[in-house]
Amino acid sequence: MKLQKSTRNDLEDIKVHVKLKLAATWTSFMFLYIYVDYFHLYMPNSIKDLISGIVFKFEITQAFLLIALTSVTIPALMIFLSVVLTAKFSRWTNIIVATIYIPYTLFNLAGEAWPHMIFGAVIEVILLLLVIWYALKWPKQ
């Protein structure tokens, strides 16, 4: 094994545990998920539709709002669960949830998709694929 000579300008680096990588990836996903929806409010007629009780083609009902909150709660909880679940359970939970959220993310592009929505969805899918990859490559003991 060849040792590299350390210099004054070398930066210290640490190995980041896969649980923290997963939590950070889900956190990034959540920021994008929320901001894409937030910026949607700046699109023409968005506020008018909200006031009239419509989101996309769906009537705003108690059931709709519960489903919408659930769709945000699951990835938000994944930030926490990625850190606290046992490795085996965390691995499979991350793989399953990320796999489900890929088509869900793409479904959000149905209808009128502006460039910011497409950009956000592409980055969100990349982050979800990264979650799956980290989970699949989880180091063995």
CSV table of N, CA and C in Angstrom, one decimal:
chain,number,residue,atom,x,y,z
A,1,MET,N,0.8,-1.2,0.0
A,1,MET,CA,0.0,0.0,0.0
A,1,MET,C,0.9,1.2,0.0
A,2,LYS,N,0.6,2.1,-0.9
A,2,LYS,CA,1.4,3.3,-1.1
A,2,LYS,C,0.8,4.5,-0.3
A,3,LEU,N,1.5,5.1,0.6
A,3,LEU,CA,1.1,6.2,1.4
A,3,LEU,C,1.3,7.5,0.6
A,4,GLN,N,0.3,8.4,0.6
A,4,GLN,CA,0.5,9.6,0.0
A,4,GLN,C,1.0,10.6,1.0
A,5,LYS,N,1.9,11.5,0.5
A,5,LYS,CA,2.5,12.5,1.4
A,5,LYS,C,1.4,13.6,1.6
A,6,SER,N,1.2,13.9,2.9
A,6,SER,CA,0.2,14.9,3.2
A,6,SER,C,0.9,16.3,3.1
A,7,THR,N,0.1,17.2,2.5
A,7,THR,CA,0.6,18.6,2.5
A,7,THR,C,-0.3,19.5,3.3
A,8,ARG,N,0.2,20.7,3.5
A,8,ARG,CA,-0.5,21.7,4.3
A,8,ARG,C,-1.9,22.0,3.8
A,9,ASN,N,-2.0,21.9,2.5
A,9,ASN,CA,-3.3,22.3,1.8
A,9,ASN,C,-4.3,21.2,1.7
A,10,ASP,N,-4.0,20.0,2.2
A,10,ASP,CA,-5.0,18.9,2.1
A,10,ASP,C,-6.1,19.2,3.1
A,11,LEU,N,-7.3,19.0,2.6
A,11,LEU,CA,-8.5,19.2,3.4
A,11,LEU,C,-8.9,18.0,4.1
A,12,GLU,N,-9.3,18.1,5.3
A,12,GLU,CA,-9.8,17.0,6.1
A,12,GLU,C,-11.1,16.5,5.5
A,13,ASP,N,-11.3,15.2,5.4
A,13,ASP,CA,-12.6,14.7,5.0
A,13,ASP,C,-12.9,13.5,5.8
A,14,ILE,N,-14.2,13.3,6.0
A,14,ILE,CA,-14.7,12.1,6.8
A,14,ILE,C,-15.6,11.3,5.9
A,15,LYS,N,-15.7,10.0,6.3
A,15,LYS,CA,-16.6,9.1,5.6
A,15,LYS,C,-18.0,9.3,6.2
A,16,VAL,N,-18.9,9.6,5.3
A,16,VAL,CA,-20.3,9.9,5.7
A,16,VAL,C,-21.1,8.6,5.7
A,17,HIS,N,-21.8,8.3,6.8
A,17,HIS,CA,-22.5,7.0,6.8
A,17,HIS,C,-23.7,7.1,5.9
A,18,VAL,N,-24.1,6.0,5.3
A,18,VAL,CA,-25.1,5.9,4.3
A,18,VAL,C,-26.5,6.4,4.9
A,19,LYS,N,-26.7,6.2,6.2
A,19,LYS,CA,-27.9,6.8,6.8
A,19,LYS,C,-28.0,8.3,6.6
A,20,LEU,N,-26.9,9.0,6.8
A,20,LEU,CA,-26.8,10.4,6.7
A,20,LEU,C,-26.9,10.8,5.2
A,21,LYS,N,-26.3,10.1,4.3
A,21,LYS,CA,-26.5,10.4,2.9
A,21,LYS,C,-27.9,10.3,2.5
A,22,LEU,N,-28.6,9.2,3.0
A,22,LEU,CA,-30.0,9.1,2.6
A,22,LEU,C,-30.9,10.2,3.2
A,23,ALA,N,-30.6,10.6,4.5
A,23,ALA,CA,-31.4,11.7,5.1
A,23,ALA,C,-31.1,13.0,4.3
A,24,ALA,N,-29.9,13.2,3.9
A,24,ALA,CA,-29.6,14.5,3.2
A,24,ALA,C,-30.2,14.5,1.8
A,25,THR,N,-30.3,13.3,1.2
A,25,THR,CA,-30.9,13.2,-0.1
A,25,THR,C,-32.4,13.5,0.0
A,26,TRP,N,-33.0,12.8,1.0
A,26,TRP,CA,-34.5,13.1,1.2
A,26,TRP,C,-34.7,14.6,1.5
A,27,THR,N,-33.9,15.2,2.2
A,27,THR,CA,-34.0,16.6,2.6
A,27,THR,C,-34.0,17.5,1.3
A,28,SER,N,-33.0,17.2,0.5
A,28,SER,CA,-32.9,17.9,-0.8
A,28,SER,C,-34.2,17.7,-1.6
A,29,PHE,N,-34.6,16.4,-1.7
A,29,PHE,CA,-35.9,16.1,-2.4
A,29,PHE,C,-37.0,16.9,-1.9
A,30,MET,N,-37.2,17.0,-0.6
A,30,MET,CA,-38.3,17.8,0.1
A,30,MET,C,-38.2,19.2,-0.3
A,31,PHE,N,-37.1,19.8,-0.3
A,31,PHE,CA,-37.0,21.3,-0.6
A,31,PHE,C,-37.5,21.5,-2.0
A,32,LEU,N,-37.0,20.7,-3.0
A,32,LEU,CA,-37.5,20.8,-4.4
A,32,LEU,C,-39.0,20.5,-4.5
A,33,TYR,N,-39.4,19.5,-3.8
A,33,TYR,CA,-40.9,19.1,-3.9
A,33,TYR,C,-41.8,20.2,-3.4
A,34,ILE,N,-41.4,20.9,-2.3
A,34,ILE,CA,-42.2,22.0,-1.8
A,34,ILE,C,-42.1,23.2,-2.7
A,35,TYR,N,-40.8,23.6,-3.1
A,35,TYR,CA,-40.6,24.8,-3.9
A,35,TYR,C,-41.2,24.7,-5.3
A,36,VAL,N,-41.2,23.6,-5.9
A,36,VAL,CA,-41.9,23.4,-7.2
A,36,VAL,C,-43.4,23.7,-7.1
A,37,ASP,N,-44.0,23.2,-6.0
A,37,ASP,CA,-45.4,23.5,-5.8
A,37,ASP,C,-45.6,25.0,-5.4
A,38,TYR,N,-44.7,25.5,-4.6
A,38,TYR,CA,-44.8,26.9,-4.3
A,38,TYR,C,-44.7,27.8,-5.5
A,39,PHE,N,-43.7,27.6,-6.3
A,39,PHE,CA,-43.6,28.4,-7.5
A,39,PHE,C,-44.7,28.3,-8.5
A,40,HIS,N,-45.4,27.2,-8.4
A,40,HIS,CA,-46.6,27.0,-9.2
A,40,HIS,C,-47.7,28.1,-9.0
A,41,LEU,N,-47.7,28.6,-7.8
A,41,LEU,CA,-48.6,29.7,-7.4
A,41,LEU,C,-48.4,30.9,-8.2
A,42,TYR,N,-47.2,31.1,-8.8
A,42,TYR,CA,-46.8,32.3,-9.6
A,42,TYR,C,-47.3,32.1,-11.0
A,43,MET,N,-47.8,31.0,-11.4
A,43,MET,CA,-48.3,30.7,-12.8
A,43,MET,C,-49.6,31.4,-12.9
A,44,PRO,N,-49.9,31.9,-14.1
A,44,PRO,CA,-51.2,32.5,-14.4
A,44,PRO,C,-52.4,31.6,-14.0
A,45,ASN,N,-53.4,32.2,-13.4
A,45,ASN,CA,-54.6,31.6,-13.0
A,45,ASN,C,-54.5,30.6,-11.9
A,46,SER,N,-53.3,30.4,-11.3
A,46,SER,CA,-53.2,29.4,-10.2
A,46,SER,C,-54.0,29.8,-9.0
A,47,ILE,N,-53.8,31.1,-8.6
A,47,ILE,CA,-54.5,31.6,-7.4
A,47,ILE,C,-56.0,31.6,-7.7
A,48,LYS,N,-56.4,32.0,-8.9
A,48,LYS,CA,-57.8,32.1,-9.2
A,48,LYS,C,-58.4,30.6,-9.1
A,49,ASP,N,-57.7,29.6,-9.6
A,49,ASP,CA,-58.2,28.3,-9.5
A,49,ASP,C,-58.3,27.8,-8.1
A,50,LEU,N,-57.3,28.2,-7.2
A,50,LEU,CA,-57.3,27.8,-5.8
A,50,LEU,C,-58.5,28.4,-5.1
A,51,ILE,N,-58.7,29.7,-5.4
A,51,ILE,CA,-59.8,30.4,-4.8
A,51,ILE,C,-61.2,29.7,-5.2
A,52,SER,N,-61.2,29.3,-6.4
A,52,SER,CA,-62.4,28.6,-6.9
A,52,SER,C,-62.5,27.1,-6.5
A,53,GLY,N,-61.5,26.7,-5.8
A,53,GLY,CA,-61.6,25.3,-5.2
A,53,GLY,C,-61.0,24.2,-6.1
A,54,ILE,N,-60.1,24.6,-7.1
A,54,ILE,CA,-59.6,23.6,-8.0
A,54,ILE,C,-58.1,23.6,-8.0
A,55,VAL,N,-57.5,22.4,-8.0
A,55,VAL,CA,-56.1,22.2,-8.2
A,55,VAL,C,-55.9,21.2,-9.3
A,56,PHE,N,-55.3,21.7,-10.4
A,56,PHE,CA,-55.2,20.9,-11.7
A,56,PHE,C,-56.6,20.7,-12.1
A,57,LYS,N,-57.0,19.5,-12.1
A,57,LYS,CA,-58.4,19.1,-12.5
A,57,LYS,C,-59.2,18.6,-11.3
A,58,PHE,N,-58.6,18.7,-10.1
A,58,PHE,CA,-59.2,18.1,-8.9
A,58,PHE,C,-59.9,19.2,-8.0
A,59,GLU,N,-61.1,18.8,-7.5
A,59,GLU,CA,-61.8,19.7,-6.6
A,59,GLU,C,-61.1,19.6,-5.2
A,60,ILE,N,-60.9,20.7,-4.6
A,60,ILE,CA,-60.2,20.8,-3.3
A,60,ILE,C,-61.3,20.4,-2.2
A,61,THR,N,-61.1,19.2,-1.7
A,61,THR,CA,-62.0,18.6,-0.7
A,61,THR,C,-61.1,18.2,0.5
A,62,GLN,N,-61.8,17.8,1.6
A,62,GLN,CA,-61.0,17.3,2.7
A,62,GLN,C,-60.2,16.1,2.4
A,63,ALA,N,-60.8,15.2,1.5
A,63,ALA,CA,-60.0,14.0,1.1
A,63,ALA,C,-58.8,14.4,0.2
A,64,PHE,N,-59.0,15.4,-0.7
A,64,PHE,CA,-57.9,15.9,-1.5
A,64,PHE,C,-56.8,16.4,-0.6
A,65,LEU,N,-57.1,17.2,0.3
A,65,LEU,CA,-56.1,17.8,1.2
A,65,LEU,C,-55.4,16.8,2.1
A,66,LEU,N,-56.1,15.8,2.5
A,66,LEU,CA,-55.5,14.7,3.3
A,66,LEU,C,-54.5,13.9,2.4
A,67,ILE,N,-54.9,13.6,1.2
A,67,ILE,CA,-54.0,12.9,0.2
A,67,ILE,C,-52.8,13.8,-0.1
A,68,ALA,N,-53.0,15.1,-0.3
A,68,ALA,CA,-51.9,16.0,-0.6
A,68,ALA,C,-50.9,16.0,0.6
A,69,LEU,N,-51.5,16.1,1.8
A,69,LEU,CA,-50.6,16.1,3.0
A,69,LEU,C,-49.9,14.8,3.2
A,70,THR,N,-50.5,13.7,2.9
A,70,THR,CA,-49.9,12.4,3.0
A,70,THR,C,-48.7,12.3,2.0
A,71,SER,N,-48.9,12.9,0.8
A,71,SER,CA,-47.9,12.8,-0.2
A,71,SER,C,-46.7,13.6,0.1
A,72,VAL,N,-46.8,14.6,1.0
A,72,VAL,CA,-45.7,15.4,1.5
A,72,VAL,C,-45.1,14.8,2.8
A,73,THR,N,-46.0,14.2,3.6
A,73,THR,CA,-45.6,13.6,4.9
A,73,THR,C,-44.6,12.4,4.7
A,74,ILE,N,-44.9,11.6,3.7
A,74,ILE,CA,-44.1,10.4,3.5
A,74,ILE,C,-42.6,10.7,3.3
A,75,PRO,N,-42.3,11.5,2.3
A,75,PRO,CA,-40.8,11.8,2.1
A,75,PRO,C,-40.3,12.6,3.2
A,76,ALA,N,-41.1,13.5,3.9
A,76,ALA,CA,-40.6,14.2,5.0
A,76,ALA,C,-40.2,13.3,6.2
A,77,LEU,N,-41.0,12.2,6.4
A,77,LEU,CA,-40.7,11.2,7.4
A,77,LEU,C,-39.5,10.4,7.0
A,78,MET,N,-39.2,10.2,5.7
A,78,MET,CA,-38.1,9.4,5.3
A,78,MET,C,-36.8,10.1,5.7
A,79,ILE,N,-36.8,11.4,5.9
A,79,ILE,CA,-35.6,12.0,6.4
A,79,ILE,C,-35.2,11.5,7.8
A,80,PHE,N,-36.2,11.4,8.7
A,80,PHE,CA,-36.1,10.9,10.0
A,80,PHE,C,-35.9,9.3,10.0
A,81,LEU,N,-36.7,8.7,9.3
A,81,LEU,CA,-36.7,7.2,9.3
A,81,LEU,C,-35.4,6.6,8.7
A,82,SER,N,-34.8,7.3,7.8
A,82,SER,CA,-33.5,6.9,7.2
A,82,SER,C,-32.4,6.8,8.2
A,83,VAL,N,-32.5,7.6,9.3
A,83,VAL,CA,-31.5,7.7,10.3
A,83,VAL,C,-31.9,6.7,11.5
A,84,VAL,N,-33.1,6.6,11.8
A,84,VAL,CA,-33.5,5.8,13.0
A,84,VAL,C,-33.8,4.3,12.8
A,85,LEU,N,-34.3,4.0,11.6
A,85,LEU,CA,-34.6,2.6,11.4
A,85,LEU,C,-33.4,1.7,11.4
A,86,THR,N,-33.5,0.4,11.7
A,86,THR,CA,-32.4,-0.5,11.6
A,86,THR,C,-31.9,-0.5,10.1
A,87,ALA,N,-30.7,-0.9,9.9
A,87,ALA,CA,-30.1,-0.8,8.5
A,87,ALA,C,-31.0,-1.6,7.5
A,88,LYS,N,-31.3,-2.9,7.9
A,88,LYS,CA,-32.0,-3.7,7.0
A,88,LYS,C,-33.4,-3.1,6.6
A,89,PHE,N,-34.1,-2.7,7.6
A,89,PHE,CA,-35.5,-2.1,7.4
A,89,PHE,C,-35.3,-0.7,6.6
A,90,SER,N,-34.4,0.1,7.0
A,90,SER,CA,-34.2,1.4,6.4
A,90,SER,C,-33.8,1.2,4.9
A,91,ARG,N,-33.0,0.2,4.6
A,91,ARG,CA,-32.6,-0.1,3.2
A,91,ARG,C,-33.8,-0.3,2.3
A,92,TRP,N,-34.7,-1.3,2.8
A,92,TRP,CA,-35.8,-1.7,1.9
A,92,TRP,C,-36.9,-0.6,1.9
A,93,THR,N,-37.1,0.1,3.0
A,93,THR,CA,-38.0,1.2,3.1
A,93,THR,C,-37.6,2.3,2.1
A,94,ASN,N,-36.3,2.7,2.1
A,94,ASN,CA,-35.8,3.7,1.1
A,94,ASN,C,-36.0,3.2,-0.3
A,95,ILE,N,-35.7,2.0,-0.6
A,95,ILE,CA,-35.8,1.5,-2.0
A,95,ILE,C,-37.3,1.5,-2.4
A,96,ILE,N,-38.2,1.1,-1.6
A,96,ILE,CA,-39.6,1.0,-1.9
A,96,ILE,C,-40.2,2.4,-2.1
A,97,VAL,N,-40.0,3.3,-1.1
A,97,VAL,CA,-40.6,4.6,-1.1
A,97,VAL,C,-40.1,5.4,-2.3
A,98,ALA,N,-38.8,5.4,-2.5
A,98,ALA,CA,-38.2,6.1,-3.7
A,98,ALA,C,-38.7,5.6,-5.0
A,99,THR,N,-38.9,4.3,-5.1
A,99,THR,CA,-39.4,3.7,-6.3
A,99,THR,C,-40.8,4.1,-6.6
A,100,ILE,N,-41.6,4.2,-5.6
A,100,ILE,CA,-43.0,4.6,-5.7
A,100,ILE,C,-43.1,6.1,-6.1
A,101,TYR,N,-42.2,6.9,-5.5
A,101,TYR,CA,-42.2,8.4,-5.8
A,101,TYR,C,-41.7,8.8,-7.2
A,102,ILE,N,-41.0,7.9,-7.9
A,102,ILE,CA,-40.5,8.3,-9.2
A,102,ILE,C,-41.7,8.5,-10.1
A,103,PRO,N,-42.6,7.5,-10.3
A,103,PRO,CA,-43.8,7.8,-11.2
A,103,PRO,C,-44.7,8.9,-10.6
A,104,TYR,N,-44.8,8.9,-9.3
A,104,TYR,CA,-45.6,10.0,-8.7
A,104,TYR,C,-45.1,11.4,-9.1
A,105,THR,N,-43.8,11.5,-9.0
A,105,THR,CA,-43.2,12.8,-9.4
A,105,THR,C,-43.4,13.1,-10.9
A,106,LEU,N,-43.3,12.1,-11.7
A,106,LEU,CA,-43.5,12.4,-13.1
A,106,LEU,C,-45.0,12.7,-13.4
A,107,PHE,N,-45.9,12.1,-12.7
A,107,PHE,CA,-47.4,12.3,-12.8
A,107,PHE,C,-47.6,13.8,-12.6
A,108,ASN,N,-46.9,14.4,-11.7
A,108,ASN,CA,-47.1,15.8,-11.4
A,108,ASN,C,-46.8,16.7,-12.6
A,109,LEU,N,-46.2,16.2,-13.7
A,109,LEU,CA,-46.0,17.0,-14.9
A,109,LEU,C,-47.2,16.9,-15.8
A,110,ALA,N,-48.2,16.1,-15.5
A,110,ALA,CA,-49.4,16.0,-16.3
A,110,ALA,C,-50.0,17.4,-16.5
A,111,GLY,N,-50.6,17.7,-17.6
A,111,GLY,CA,-51.2,19.0,-17.9
A,111,GLY,C,-50.1,19.9,-18.4
A,112,GLU,N,-50.3,21.2,-17.9
A,112,GLU,CA,-49.3,22.2,-18.4
A,112,GLU,C,-48.1,22.1,-17.5
A,113,ALA,N,-47.0,21.8,-18.2
A,113,ALA,CA,-45.7,21.7,-17.5
A,113,ALA,C,-44.7,22.8,-18.0
A,114,TRP,N,-44.4,23.7,-17.1
A,114,TRP,CA,-43.5,24.8,-17.4
A,114,TRP,C,-42.1,24.3,-17.2
A,115,PRO,N,-41.1,25.0,-17.7
A,115,PRO,CA,-39.7,24.6,-17.6
A,115,PRO,C,-39.3,24.4,-16.1
A,116,HIS,N,-39.7,25.2,-15.2
A,116,HIS,CA,-39.3,25.1,-13.8
A,116,HIS,C,-39.8,23.8,-13.3
A,117,MET,N,-41.0,23.3,-13.7
A,117,MET,CA,-41.6,22.1,-13.2
A,117,MET,C,-40.8,20.9,-13.8
A,118,ILE,N,-40.5,21.0,-15.0
A,118,ILE,CA,-39.7,19.9,-15.6
A,118,ILE,C,-38.3,19.8,-15.0
A,119,PHE,N,-37.7,20.9,-14.8
A,119,PHE,CA,-36.3,21.0,-14.2
A,119,PHE,C,-36.4,20.3,-12.8
A,120,GLY,N,-37.4,20.8,-12.0
A,120,GLY,CA,-37.6,20.3,-10.6
A,120,GLY,C,-37.8,18.8,-10.6
A,121,ALA,N,-38.7,18.3,-11.6
A,121,ALA,CA,-39.0,16.9,-11.6
A,121,ALA,C,-37.8,16.0,-12.0
A,122,VAL,N,-37.0,16.6,-12.9
A,122,VAL,CA,-35.7,15.8,-13.3
A,122,VAL,C,-34.8,15.7,-12.1
A,123,ILE,N,-34.6,16.8,-11.4
A,123,ILE,CA,-33.7,16.8,-10.2
A,123,ILE,C,-34.3,15.9,-9.2
A,124,GLU,N,-35.6,15.9,-9.0
A,124,GLU,CA,-36.2,15.1,-8.0
A,124,GLU,C,-36.0,13.6,-8.3
A,125,VAL,N,-36.2,13.2,-9.6
A,125,VAL,CA,-36.0,11.8,-10.0
A,125,VAL,C,-34.6,11.4,-9.8
A,126,ILE,N,-33.6,12.3,-10.2
A,126,ILE,CA,-32.2,12.0,-9.9
A,126,ILE,C,-32.0,11.7,-8.4
A,127,LEU,N,-32.5,12.6,-7.6
A,127,LEU,CA,-32.4,12.4,-6.1
A,127,LEU,C,-33.0,11.0,-5.7
A,128,LEU,N,-34.2,10.7,-6.2
A,128,LEU,CA,-34.8,9.4,-5.9
A,128,LEU,C,-34.0,8.2,-6.3
A,129,LEU,N,-33.4,8.4,-7.5
A,129,LEU,CA,-32.5,7.3,-8.0
A,129,LEU,C,-31.3,7.2,-7.2
A,130,LEU,N,-30.8,8.3,-6.7
A,130,LEU,CA,-29.6,8.3,-5.8
A,130,LEU,C,-30.0,7.6,-4.4
A,131,VAL,N,-31.2,7.9,-3.9
A,131,VAL,CA,-31.7,7.2,-2.7
A,131,VAL,C,-31.6,5.7,-3.0
A,132,ILE,N,-32.2,5.2,-4.1
A,132,ILE,CA,-32.2,3.8,-4.4
A,132,ILE,C,-30.8,3.3,-4.5
A,133,TRP,N,-29.9,4.0,-5.2
A,133,TRP,CA,-28.5,3.6,-5.3
A,133,TRP,C,-27.8,3.5,-4.0
A,134,TYR,N,-27.9,4.5,-3.1
A,134,TYR,CA,-27.3,4.4,-1.8
A,134,TYR,C,-27.8,3.2,-1.0
A,135,ALA,N,-29.1,3.0,-1.1
A,135,ALA,CA,-29.7,1.9,-0.3
A,135,ALA,C,-29.2,0.5,-0.9
A,136,LEU,N,-29.2,0.4,-2.2
A,136,LEU,CA,-28.7,-0.8,-2.8
A,136,LEU,C,-27.2,-1.1,-2.5
A,137,LYS,N,-26.4,-0.1,-2.4
A,137,LYS,CA,-25.0,-0.2,-2.2
A,137,LYS,C,-24.6,-0.1,-0.7
A,138,TRP,N,-25.6,-0.3,0.1
A,138,TRP,CA,-25.4,-0.2,1.6
A,138,TRP,C,-24.3,-1.1,2.0
A,139,PRO,N,-23.2,-0.6,2.6
A,139,PRO,CA,-22.1,-1.4,2.9
A,139,PRO,C,-22.4,-2.5,3.9
A,140,LYS,N,-21.8,-3.7,3.7
A,140,LYS,CA,-22.0,-4.8,4.5
A,140,LYS,C,-21.0,-4.7,5.7
A,141,GLN,N,-21.2,-5.4,6.8
A,141,GLN,CA,-20.3,-5.4,7.9
A,141,GLN,C,-19.1,-6.2,7.6
